[in-house]
Short mmCIF file of C-alpha atoms in Angstrom, two decimals:
data_model
loop_
_atom_site.label_atom_id
_atom_site.label_comp_id
_atom_site.label_asym_id
_atom_site.label_seq_id
_atom_site.Cartn_x
_atom_site.Cartn_y
_atom_site.Cartn_z
CA MET A 20 0.62 14.97 9.82
CA LYS A 21 4.15 13.78 10.66
CA VAL A 22 5.49 10.63 9.10
CA ALA A 23 8.85 8.96 9.95
CA PHE A 24 10.38 6.29 7.68
CA ARG A 25 12.84 3.65 8.98
CA ALA A 26 14.73 2.10 5.97
CA ASP A 27 18.23 1.33 5.02
CA ALA A 28 20.35 1.09 1.96
CA SER A 29 23.81 -0.38 1.53
CA VAL A 30 26.13 -2.12 -0.88
CA VAL A 31 24.74 -5.40 0.49
CA ILE A 32 21.07 -4.52 1.05
CA GLY A 33 20.70 -2.49 -2.16
CA THR A 34 18.69 0.62 -2.66
CA GLY A 35 15.09 -0.73 -3.19
CA HIS A 36 13.77 -0.17 0.41
CA VAL A 37 14.77 3.48 0.57
CA VAL A 38 13.73 4.27 -2.95
CA ARG A 39 10.21 3.00 -2.60
CA CYS A 40 9.90 4.89 0.77
CA LEU A 41 11.07 8.05 -1.01
CA THR A 42 8.24 7.53 -3.60
CA LEU A 43 5.62 7.34 -0.75
CA ALA A 44 7.23 10.15 1.06
CA ALA A 45 6.85 12.50 -1.95
CA VAL A 46 3.15 11.66 -2.19
CA LEU A 47 2.63 12.27 1.49
CA ARG A 48 4.54 15.59 1.33
CA ALA A 49 2.31 16.68 -1.52
CA ARG A 50 -0.62 15.98 0.77
CA GLY A 51 0.85 18.33 3.37
CA CYS A 52 2.72 15.82 5.52
CA GLU A 53 6.08 16.48 7.24
CA VAL A 54 8.58 13.59 6.67
CA LEU A 55 11.70 12.35 8.40
CA PHE A 56 13.95 9.45 7.40
CA LEU A 57 15.91 7.36 9.90
CA CYS A 58 18.70 5.30 8.38
CA ARG A 59 21.67 3.32 9.58
CA ALA A 60 25.15 4.63 8.74
CA LEU A 61 26.09 1.68 6.50
CA GLU A 62 28.43 1.62 3.55
CA GLY A 63 26.45 2.71 0.52
CA HIS A 64 23.62 4.51 2.51
CA LEU A 65 21.50 6.97 0.56
CA ALA A 66 21.38 9.88 2.93
CA GLY A 67 22.67 12.17 0.21
CA ARG A 68 19.91 11.06 -2.18
CA ILE A 69 17.31 11.49 0.58
CA GLU A 70 18.48 15.05 1.27
CA SER A 71 18.61 15.86 -2.42
CA ASP A 72 14.98 14.91 -2.65
CA GLY A 73 14.23 17.52 -0.04
CA PHE A 74 13.70 15.27 3.02
CA ALA A 75 15.33 15.39 6.43
CA VAL A 76 17.39 12.33 7.45
CA GLU A 77 18.74 11.35 10.79
CA MET A 78 21.46 8.79 10.92
CA ILE A 79 21.48 5.96 13.53
CA PRO A 80 24.27 3.51 14.39
CA ALA A 81 24.28 -0.02 13.02
CA ALA A 82 22.73 -2.43 15.54
CA ALA A 83 22.64 -6.25 15.64
CA ARG A 84 19.45 -6.61 17.66
CA GLU A 85 15.92 -5.36 16.98
CA ILE A 86 15.67 -3.85 20.51
CA ASP A 87 18.89 -1.96 20.05
CA ASP A 88 17.71 -0.56 16.72
CA ALA A 89 14.41 0.43 18.40
CA ARG A 90 16.29 2.14 21.16
CA ASP A 91 18.37 4.09 18.64
CA THR A 92 15.35 5.00 16.65
CA LEU A 93 13.54 6.38 19.66
CA ALA A 94 16.66 8.23 20.59
CA ALA A 95 16.92 9.83 17.24
CA LEU A 96 13.28 10.90 17.24
CA ALA A 97 13.81 12.57 20.62
CA ARG A 98 17.05 14.20 19.49
CA VAL A 99 15.27 15.96 16.61
CA ARG A 100 11.96 16.41 18.56
CA PHE A 101 9.95 14.65 15.93
CA SER A 102 6.72 13.00 17.15
CA PRO A 103 5.35 10.98 14.23
CA ASP A 104 1.70 10.22 13.64
CA TRP A 105 2.85 7.37 11.48
CA MET A 106 6.07 5.34 11.67
CA VAL A 107 6.69 3.47 8.31
CA VAL A 108 9.28 0.65 8.63
CA ASP A 109 10.68 -1.04 5.54
CA HIS A 110 13.21 -3.50 6.79
CA TYR A 111 13.54 -7.32 6.67
CA GLY A 112 15.43 -7.42 9.94
CA LEU A 113 12.72 -5.64 12.03
CA GLY A 114 9.49 -7.16 13.16
CA ALA A 115 7.00 -7.24 16.01
CA ASP A 116 9.49 -6.66 18.82
CA TRP A 117 10.86 -3.50 17.15
CA GLU A 118 7.31 -2.33 16.25
CA ARG A 119 6.01 -2.78 19.80
CA ALA A 120 8.97 -0.82 21.19
CA VAL A 121 8.68 2.07 18.74
CA ARG A 122 4.93 2.49 19.41
CA ALA A 123 6.03 4.45 22.42
CA ALA A 124 6.71 7.33 20.10
CA ALA A 125 4.43 6.80 17.07
CA SER A 126 0.62 6.99 17.14
CA CYS A 127 0.24 4.51 14.25
CA LEU A 128 2.66 2.05 12.46
CA MET A 129 2.79 0.64 8.90
CA ALA A 130 5.09 -2.19 8.01
CA ILE A 131 6.27 -2.72 4.40
CA ASP A 132 7.13 -6.31 3.85
CA ASP A 133 7.88 -8.77 0.97
CA LEU A 134 8.61 -11.94 2.89
CA ALA A 135 5.69 -12.84 5.09
CA ASP A 136 8.17 -14.63 7.35
CA ARG A 137 7.63 -12.86 10.69
CA VAL A 138 4.95 -11.44 12.93
CA HIS A 139 4.09 -7.76 12.88
CA ASP A 140 2.54 -5.48 15.33
CA CYS A 141 1.23 -2.89 12.97
CA ASP A 142 -1.93 -0.99 11.91
CA VAL A 143 -1.33 -1.21 8.18
CA LEU A 144 0.69 -3.91 6.40
CA LEU A 145 1.81 -3.31 2.81
CA ASP A 146 3.06 -6.05 0.49
CA GLN A 147 2.99 -4.97 -3.10
CA ASN A 148 4.03 -8.42 -4.46
CA LEU A 149 1.94 -10.68 -6.66
CA VAL A 150 2.55 -14.30 -5.57
CA ALA A 151 0.33 -17.35 -5.48
CA GLY A 152 -2.14 -17.11 -2.64
CA TYR A 153 -1.06 -13.59 -1.79
CA GLU A 154 -4.43 -12.77 -0.23
CA HIS A 155 -3.68 -15.12 2.77
CA ARG A 156 0.12 -14.62 3.08
CA TYR A 157 -0.18 -12.67 6.36
CA ASP A 158 -2.90 -14.75 8.01
CA GLY A 159 -1.83 -15.08 11.62
CA LEU A 160 1.07 -12.60 11.24
CA THR A 161 -0.78 -9.28 11.72
CA PRO A 162 -3.16 -8.04 14.45
CA GLY A 163 -6.81 -8.53 13.79
CA HIS A 164 -7.38 -4.79 13.46
CA ALA A 165 -4.59 -4.29 10.89
CA ARG A 166 -5.53 -3.31 7.32
CA ARG A 167 -3.51 -5.22 4.72
CA LEU A 168 -2.68 -3.56 1.37
CA LEU A 169 -1.77 -6.49 -0.76
CA GLY A 170 -0.87 -6.84 -4.41
CA PRO A 171 0.72 -4.78 -7.16
CA GLU A 172 -2.22 -2.31 -7.12
CA PHE A 173 -0.34 -0.87 -4.11
CA ALA A 174 3.11 -0.85 -5.77
CA LEU A 175 5.14 2.21 -4.77
CA LEU A 176 6.06 3.51 -8.15
CA GLN A 177 7.39 7.00 -8.95
CA PRO A 178 4.87 9.39 -10.49
CA ARG A 179 6.54 9.21 -13.92
CA TYR A 180 5.34 5.59 -14.34
CA ARG A 181 1.63 6.51 -14.06
CA GLU A 182 2.23 9.44 -16.44
CA LEU A 183 3.61 6.95 -19.03
CA HIS A 184 1.18 4.12 -18.29
CA GLU A 185 -1.60 5.33 -20.57
CA ALA A 186 0.74 5.70 -23.61
CA ALA A 187 2.51 2.32 -23.02
CA ARG A 188 2.64 -0.15 -25.87
CA PRO A 189 2.29 -3.44 -24.02
CA GLY A 190 3.85 -6.48 -25.51
CA ALA A 191 5.49 -5.17 -28.71
CA LYS A 192 5.88 -8.09 -31.05
CA ALA A 193 9.13 -7.02 -32.63
CA VAL A 194 12.03 -6.34 -30.27
CA ARG A 195 13.97 -3.26 -31.36
CA ARG A 196 15.29 -2.00 -28.03
CA ILE A 197 16.30 -3.85 -24.84
CA LEU A 198 16.81 -2.48 -21.28
CA ILE A 199 19.33 -4.40 -19.06
CA TYR A 200 19.17 -3.52 -15.30
CA PHE A 201 19.92 -5.66 -12.29
CA GLY A 202 19.59 -3.15 -9.46
CA GLY A 203 21.89 -0.77 -7.74
CA ALA A 204 24.21 -3.51 -6.46
CA ASP A 205 24.76 -6.20 -9.06
CA ARG A 206 27.03 -8.38 -6.99
CA ALA A 207 26.22 -11.52 -9.17
CA GLY A 208 27.68 -9.89 -12.34
CA LEU A 209 24.43 -10.47 -14.30
CA THR A 210 24.73 -7.18 -16.19
CA GLU A 211 27.93 -8.25 -17.80
CA LEU A 212 26.72 -11.78 -18.37
CA SER A 213 23.56 -10.48 -20.11
CA LEU A 214 25.32 -8.03 -22.31
CA LYS A 215 27.80 -10.77 -23.47
CA ALA A 216 24.88 -12.98 -24.28
CA PHE A 217 23.30 -10.31 -26.34
CA LEU A 218 26.43 -9.49 -28.23
CA ALA A 219 26.86 -13.14 -29.06
CA LEU A 220 23.56 -12.88 -31.13
CA ASP A 221 25.29 -10.27 -33.40
CA ARG A 222 22.01 -8.27 -33.74
CA ALA A 223 23.19 -4.79 -34.65
CA ASP A 224 19.73 -3.85 -35.52
CA ILE A 225 18.59 -3.96 -31.84
CA ALA A 226 19.53 -1.11 -29.53
CA VAL A 227 20.48 -1.81 -25.85
CA ASP A 228 20.39 0.39 -22.77
CA VAL A 229 22.54 -0.82 -19.94
CA VAL A 230 22.08 0.74 -16.40
CA VAL A 231 25.00 0.00 -14.00
CA GLY A 232 25.94 1.64 -10.75
CA SER A 233 29.21 3.49 -10.28
CA SER A 234 30.13 1.13 -7.38
CA ASP A 235 29.65 -2.00 -9.47
CA PRO A 236 32.99 -3.82 -9.58
CA ARG A 237 32.24 -4.88 -13.17
CA ARG A 238 31.35 -1.50 -14.45
CA GLU A 239 34.50 -1.00 -16.50
CA ALA A 240 34.04 -4.46 -18.03
CA VAL A 241 30.58 -3.57 -19.04
CA GLU A 242 31.69 -0.30 -20.56
CA ASP A 243 34.46 -2.16 -22.50
CA LEU A 244 31.85 -4.57 -23.91
CA ALA A 245 29.60 -1.63 -24.92
CA ARG A 246 32.41 -0.12 -27.02
CA GLU A 247 32.01 -3.13 -29.37
CA ARG A 248 28.61 -2.03 -30.60
CA GLU A 249 27.46 1.50 -31.35
CA SER A 250 23.86 0.44 -30.53
CA VAL A 251 24.81 -0.24 -26.92
CA SER A 252 24.53 2.71 -24.37
CA VAL A 253 25.68 2.47 -20.76
CA HIS A 254 24.02 4.62 -18.17
CA GLY A 255 24.90 5.29 -14.55
CA MET A 256 22.43 5.07 -11.81
CA ILE A 257 19.63 7.57 -12.61
CA PRO A 258 16.77 8.78 -10.40
CA SER A 259 14.13 6.92 -12.48
CA LEU A 260 14.25 4.17 -15.07
CA ALA A 261 10.87 5.17 -16.37
CA ASP A 262 11.83 6.94 -19.66
CA LEU A 263 14.41 4.24 -20.58
CA MET A 264 11.89 1.52 -19.80
CA ALA A 265 9.12 3.18 -21.75
CA ARG A 266 11.37 2.99 -24.87
CA ALA A 267 12.12 -0.69 -24.38
CA ASP A 268 10.41 -3.60 -26.13
CA LEU A 269 12.05 -6.10 -23.72
CA ALA A 270 13.74 -5.82 -20.34
CA VAL A 271 16.28 -8.09 -18.80
CA GLY A 272 16.63 -7.97 -14.98
CA ALA A 273 15.86 -9.26 -11.59
CA SER A 274 12.44 -10.36 -10.30
CA GLY A 275 12.28 -7.70 -7.57
CA ALA A 276 10.54 -4.40 -7.21
CA THR A 277 11.39 -3.47 -10.75
CA SER A 278 8.91 -6.09 -11.87
CA TRP A 279 6.00 -3.65 -11.07
CA GLU A 280 7.71 -0.86 -13.02
CA ARG A 281 7.94 -3.08 -16.05
CA LEU A 282 4.35 -4.23 -15.78
CA CYS A 283 3.11 -0.68 -15.45
CA LEU A 284 4.65 0.14 -18.76
CA GLY A 285 3.72 -3.08 -20.44
CA VAL A 286 7.27 -4.23 -20.93
CA PRO A 287 7.89 -8.09 -21.15
CA ALA A 288 10.95 -9.32 -19.29
CA ILE A 289 13.41 -12.03 -19.04
CA VAL A 290 14.14 -12.37 -15.31
CA VAL A 291 16.54 -13.99 -12.97
CA THR A 292 16.03 -14.49 -9.24
CA LEU A 293 18.68 -13.08 -6.93
CA ALA A 294 17.19 -13.98 -3.56
CA ASP A 295 14.74 -16.55 -2.11
CA ASN A 296 11.96 -13.93 -1.66
CA GLN A 297 12.04 -13.27 -5.52
CA ARG A 298 11.25 -16.87 -6.51
CA PRO A 299 7.48 -16.81 -5.76
CA ILE A 300 7.18 -13.52 -7.58
CA ALA A 301 8.97 -14.85 -10.67
CA ALA A 302 6.97 -18.07 -10.52
CA GLU A 303 3.68 -16.35 -10.47
CA LEU A 304 4.58 -13.81 -13.18
CA ASP A 305 5.91 -16.57 -15.33
CA ARG A 306 2.71 -18.47 -14.88
CA LEU A 307 0.68 -15.44 -15.87
CA GLY A 308 2.70 -14.81 -19.01
CA CYS A 309 4.27 -11.57 -17.76
CA VAL A 310 7.93 -12.72 -17.68
CA ARG A 311 10.16 -15.54 -18.80
CA TRP A 312 11.93 -16.87 -15.65
CA LEU A 313 15.41 -18.39 -16.14
CA GLY A 314 15.88 -19.48 -12.57
CA ASP A 315 18.38 -18.49 -9.91
CA ALA A 316 21.44 -16.23 -10.61
CA ASP A 317 23.94 -18.83 -9.17
CA ARG A 318 22.83 -21.46 -11.70
CA LEU A 319 22.63 -19.21 -14.79
CA ASP A 320 25.27 -19.21 -17.58
CA ALA A 321 25.65 -16.94 -20.62
CA GLY A 322 24.45 -19.81 -22.90
CA ALA A 323 21.02 -19.90 -21.17
CA MET A 324 20.65 -16.25 -21.31
CA ALA A 325 21.67 -16.05 -24.93
CA ALA A 326 19.10 -18.86 -25.86
CA ALA A 327 16.37 -16.92 -24.10
CA LEU A 328 17.30 -13.67 -25.85
CA ALA A 329 17.53 -15.39 -29.25
CA GLU A 330 14.08 -16.80 -28.89
CA THR A 331 12.52 -13.56 -27.66
CA VAL A 332 14.09 -11.37 -30.42
CA GLY A 333 13.24 -13.99 -33.09
CA PRO A 334 10.31 -13.88 -35.53
CA TYR A 335 7.82 -14.81 -32.75
CA GLY A 336 8.87 -12.02 -30.56
CA VAL A 337 7.12 -11.68 -27.24
CA ARG A 338 3.62 -12.79 -28.24
CA TRP A 339 3.63 -14.81 -25.04
CA PHE A 340 3.16 -11.56 -22.98
CA ASN A 341 -0.09 -11.25 -21.13
CA SER A 342 -0.83 -7.52 -21.30
CA LYS A 343 -4.13 -8.06 -19.49
CA ALA A 344 -2.39 -9.33 -16.42
CA ALA A 345 0.16 -6.55 -16.61
CA SER A 346 -2.52 -3.88 -16.64
CA ARG A 347 -3.23 -4.56 -12.95
CA VAL A 348 -0.35 -2.10 -12.26
CA ASP A 349 -1.50 1.42 -13.18
CA GLY A 350 1.08 3.51 -11.23
CA PHE A 351 -1.30 4.83 -8.62
CA GLY A 352 -0.16 2.54 -5.86
CA ALA A 353 1.54 5.15 -3.72
CA ASP A 354 -1.58 7.28 -3.88
CA ARG A 355 -3.69 4.41 -2.66
CA VAL A 356 -1.27 3.79 0.18
CA ALA A 357 -1.23 7.51 1.21
CA ASP A 358 -5.01 7.35 1.13
CA ALA A 359 -4.95 4.42 3.60
CA LEU A 360 -2.62 6.30 6.00
CA LEU A 361 -4.65 9.55 5.81
CA LEU A 362 -7.95 7.76 6.12
CA TRP A 363 -6.71 5.95 9.20
CA THR A 364 -6.11 9.14 11.12
CA GLY A 365 -9.20 10.81 9.74
CA GLN A 366 -6.98 13.44 7.93
CA GLY A 367 -9.10 15.67 5.76
CA PHE A 368 -12.39 14.27 7.17
CA SER A 369 -14.72 15.74 9.74
CA LEU A 370 -18.04 15.24 11.47
CA ARG A 371 -20.64 17.97 11.58
CA LYS A 372 -24.00 17.83 13.36
CA ALA A 373 -26.89 16.93 11.23
CA ALA A 374 -29.25 19.82 10.41
CA ALA A 375 -32.83 20.18 9.42
CA ASP A 376 -31.95 20.66 5.74
CA ASP A 377 -30.19 17.28 5.70
CA VAL A 378 -33.57 15.54 5.60
CA ASP A 379 -33.46 14.72 1.91
CA LEU A 380 -29.86 13.62 2.15
CA TYR A 381 -30.76 11.17 4.90
CA PHE A 382 -33.77 10.02 2.95
CA ALA A 383 -31.60 9.17 -0.06
CA TRP A 384 -29.20 7.16 2.14
CA ALA A 385 -32.02 5.40 4.00
CA SER A 386 -33.74 4.43 0.71
CA ASP A 387 -30.56 2.89 -0.79
CA PRO A 388 -31.48 -0.74 -1.56
CA GLY A 389 -28.31 -2.01 0.04
CA VAL A 390 -29.18 -0.17 3.28
CA ARG A 391 -32.70 -1.50 3.23
CA ARG A 392 -31.50 -5.08 2.86
CA GLN A 393 -29.29 -4.77 5.93
CA SER A 394 -31.82 -2.83 8.09
CA PHE A 395 -34.02 -4.66 10.66
CA ASN A 396 -37.04 -3.11 9.00
CA GLN A 397 -36.56 -3.93 5.34
CA ALA A 398 -39.80 -2.42 4.03
CA GLU A 399 -39.65 0.66 1.84
CA ILE A 400 -40.13 3.95 3.63
CA SER A 401 -42.20 6.80 2.43
CA ARG A 402 -40.88 10.36 2.40
CA GLU A 403 -43.55 11.32 4.95
CA GLN A 404 -42.53 8.49 7.27
CA HIS A 405 -38.89 9.54 7.00
CA ILE A 406 -39.58 13.25 7.64
CA GLY A 407 -41.51 12.33 10.86
CA TRP A 408 -38.64 10.03 12.01
CA PHE A 409 -35.91 12.54 11.10
CA GLU A 410 -37.52 15.49 12.89
CA ALA A 411 -38.18 13.37 16.01
CA LYS A 412 -34.58 12.13 16.17
CA LEU A 413 -33.07 15.52 15.49
CA SER A 414 -35.06 17.22 18.28
CA SER A 415 -34.52 14.35 20.78
CA GLY A 416 -32.27 15.07 23.72
CA ASP A 417 -31.26 11.36 23.74
CA CYS A 418 -30.08 11.22 20.05
CA ARG A 419 -26.92 12.59 18.37
CA MET A 420 -26.75 12.64 14.66
CA TYR A 421 -23.56 13.47 12.67
CA VAL A 422 -22.62 13.69 8.98
CA LEU A 423 -19.13 12.60 7.80
CA CYS A 424 -17.67 15.04 5.34
CA GLU A 425 -14.60 15.12 3.14
CA GLY A 426 -14.15 18.78 2.84
CA ALA A 427 -17.76 19.98 2.30
CA LYS A 428 -18.92 16.79 0.55
CA PRO A 429 -21.15 14.50 2.68
CA LEU A 430 -20.14 10.86 2.65
CA GLY A 431 -22.29 9.13 5.30
CA GLN A 432 -23.99 9.38 8.61
CA ILE A 433 -23.69 8.02 12.17
CA ARG A 434 -26.37 8.11 14.87
CA PHE A 435 -26.09 7.53 18.57
CA ASP A 436 -29.30 6.83 20.54
CA ILE A 437 -28.43 7.21 24.18
CA ALA A 438 -30.19 5.03 26.71
CA GLU A 439 -29.00 4.35 30.36
CA GLY A 440 -25.57 5.86 29.45
CA ILE A 441 -25.08 3.62 26.45
CA GLY A 442 -24.69 4.97 22.84
CA HIS A 443 -26.53 2.66 20.49
CA ILE A 444 -24.91 3.11 17.05
CA GLY A 445 -26.46 3.10 13.57
CA TYR A 446 -24.44 4.22 10.52
CA SER A 447 -24.45 4.07 6.75
CA LEU A 448 -22.26 5.25 3.97
CA ASP A 449 -23.17 6.80 0.61
CA HIS A 450 -22.98 4.25 -2.19
CA ALA A 451 -20.18 6.11 -3.88
CA ALA A 452 -18.06 6.23 -0.63
CA ARG A 453 -18.02 2.46 0.02
CA GLY A 454 -14.96 0.32 -0.35
CA ARG A 455 -12.58 3.11 0.85
CA GLY A 456 -12.24 1.90 4.46
CA LEU A 457 -14.34 4.84 5.66
CA ALA A 458 -16.08 2.87 8.36
CA LYS A 459 -13.01 3.42 10.48
CA VAL A 460 -13.15 7.19 9.99
CA LEU A 461 -16.87 7.44 10.54
CA VAL A 462 -17.06 5.25 13.64
CA GLY A 463 -13.80 6.48 15.03
CA LEU A 464 -14.65 10.19 14.75
CA GLY A 465 -18.23 9.41 16.13
CA LEU A 466 -16.83 7.65 19.18
CA ASP A 467 -14.36 10.50 19.73
CA ARG A 468 -17.14 13.02 19.56
CA MET A 469 -19.34 11.03 22.00
CA ALA A 470 -16.48 10.48 24.41
CA GLY A 471 -16.16 14.31 24.53
CA GLU A 472 -19.75 14.37 25.80
CA GLY A 473 -19.05 11.78 28.50
CA VAL A 474 -20.53 8.75 26.77
CA ARG A 475 -18.09 5.82 27.12
CA SER A 476 -20.11 2.71 26.51
CA PHE A 477 -21.44 1.76 23.02
CA CYS A 478 -23.55 -0.87 21.42
CA ALA A 479 -24.40 -1.82 17.90
CA LYS A 480 -26.79 -4.40 16.50
CA VAL A 481 -26.14 -6.04 13.21
CA ARG A 482 -28.32 -8.50 11.20
CA HIS A 483 -27.03 -11.98 10.64
CA GLY A 484 -25.57 -12.03 7.13
CA ASN A 485 -24.35 -8.45 7.29
CA GLU A 486 -20.64 -9.44 7.38
CA PRO A 487 -19.19 -6.12 6.35
CA SER A 488 -20.73 -4.24 9.25
CA ALA A 489 -19.91 -7.07 11.68
CA ALA A 490 -16.26 -7.01 10.51
CA ALA A 491 -16.12 -3.19 10.80
CA PHE A 492 -17.17 -3.21 14.46
CA LEU A 493 -14.77 -5.99 15.25
CA ARG A 494 -11.94 -4.14 13.68
CA CYS A 495 -12.98 -1.00 15.61
CA GLY A 496 -12.23 -2.77 18.85
CA PHE A 497 -15.74 -3.92 19.65
CA SER A 498 -16.43 -7.31 21.20
CA GLU A 499 -19.19 -9.60 19.97
CA GLY A 500 -22.17 -11.17 21.74
CA SER A 501 -25.46 -12.51 20.41
CA ALA A 502 -29.13 -11.99 20.80
CA ASP A 503 -32.26 -13.39 19.22
CA GLY A 504 -32.27 -12.53 15.57
CA TYR A 505 -29.10 -10.38 15.48
CA ARG A 506 -25.45 -10.00 16.49
CA ILE A 507 -24.48 -7.46 19.16
CA PHE A 508 -21.29 -5.61 19.58
CA HIS A 509 -20.03 -3.70 22.68
CA ARG A 510 -17.11 -1.38 23.33
CA ALA A 511 -16.36 0.45 26.55
CA LEU A 512 -13.85 3.30 26.57
CA PRO A 513 -11.36 4.04 29.33
CA ALA A 514 -12.14 7.28 31.18
CA ALA A 515 -10.60 10.55 29.98
CA ARG A 516 -8.73 9.12 27.07
CA ARG A 517 -8.91 10.24 23.50
CA ILE A 518 -9.80 7.35 21.17
CA GLU A 519 -7.35 6.07 18.61
CA PRO A 520 -9.59 3.70 16.68
CA ARG A 521 -8.10 0.73 14.91
CA VAL A 522 -10.03 -0.78 12.04
CA ALA A 523 -10.41 -1.81 8.41
CA ALA A 524 -8.70 -4.72 7.02
CA GLU A 525 -8.67 -5.36 3.36
CA GLY A 526 -11.86 -6.53 1.59
CA VAL A 527 -14.30 -4.37 3.68
CA HIS A 528 -16.69 -3.18 1.04
CA GLY A 529 -20.32 -1.87 0.93
CA LEU A 530 -20.52 -0.87 4.64
CA ARG A 531 -24.19 -0.40 5.50
CA SER A 532 -26.47 0.69 8.22
CA ALA A 533 -26.04 -1.14 11.48
CA GLY A 534 -29.50 -0.27 12.74
#
């Protein structure tokens, strides 16, 4: 599978967009994907970092309008003859207009967003932030078929964080080491302000690690301050903060993407907001007891920072820290996102025809209590009844039965009963396979297989109350009608066209038999 990333870094934008895309790119590469980055040639771009991580990067000129950026993106893809299965865009200046234009070159599109301030035309939407009401932030902003990956469970953290997660010591009561970091472009001078505030406490017993970029105009001033105390160490920009963070009992920084790194390692933080989009994050984390929010950078002074530090390093320490809330971030977010992209395209999954020796497998699926509850005939079935039904279906010329497999492991089944040119669908998933968005893979591969046999009209009946199956068909592009006692879903395929199914929004769990 080929994946293209469209993200920028600069002295104004910062490095966060590109860095988190690099994290996802590394996971996808490990899964066998080919990756290309597309970046504007801005001051402070990270093309060198991208290449040093082993990824190809194609530079595009800066553009003022979305449509111009889309044109340059398409031209770059054509120039290097890269036809992506997925285009991943992580950019606050690009929305639905750009996404619609770029679909000419990409089979599927994922948008990474933090703002929920614009409409997207995407198949998957990722927002890793935890804010009040985050479950509904994108209502009306994404297509009905789009899957939304919302919350810090999907935070794109480097692998080192998940390695350190289990050994983390959340909420240490005594502060013996502090990490100060305000991002790759600390234009507000908060690193210097925070270090001055700490030095004013005169706590030689507390060690401090300060991370500051080489392009920071106050770097020399920070280094001069550090010379006043042996326990203060200044570090340049490093590939990962994980090891420094794991040693810290307290962090001081911005309420941006670093929030999820701190929570993954159970590190309490004093935070300042640098942009409007950071305020809802800081407010929610402060409410949950994961951070102490001091407000916006432009209203902060050294006295307020010193007071917050003095309280936190005092005898009561950081007992306010809510380690339970922090434990939501486990470091596996990038793997979950990669799963979503691979599942969407059916990567690693296949359908095989059902065989006679699948009879017991089908019986176990049919006997599952959840399947029975959602079937039109809810009575228990005997093995003898099942064998008779299974053999009749398997030998019928008007029935097609397939098993969904991940490698050699069976995960579910789909059946098409063909009558008057219409494929009537019934499917079910193994109990252990539910909640992974696999309805999209199962139905999509099934429709693709049947289209190859010339069947292009499909129908499914769903019991009233079986919302997961109803939602799954709607998100697969089916339209809904009604009949006595059940809901009915139809989809007709255009002639001679390979299906690219679009399905599975968040919250689709426990998908069961539709017939």
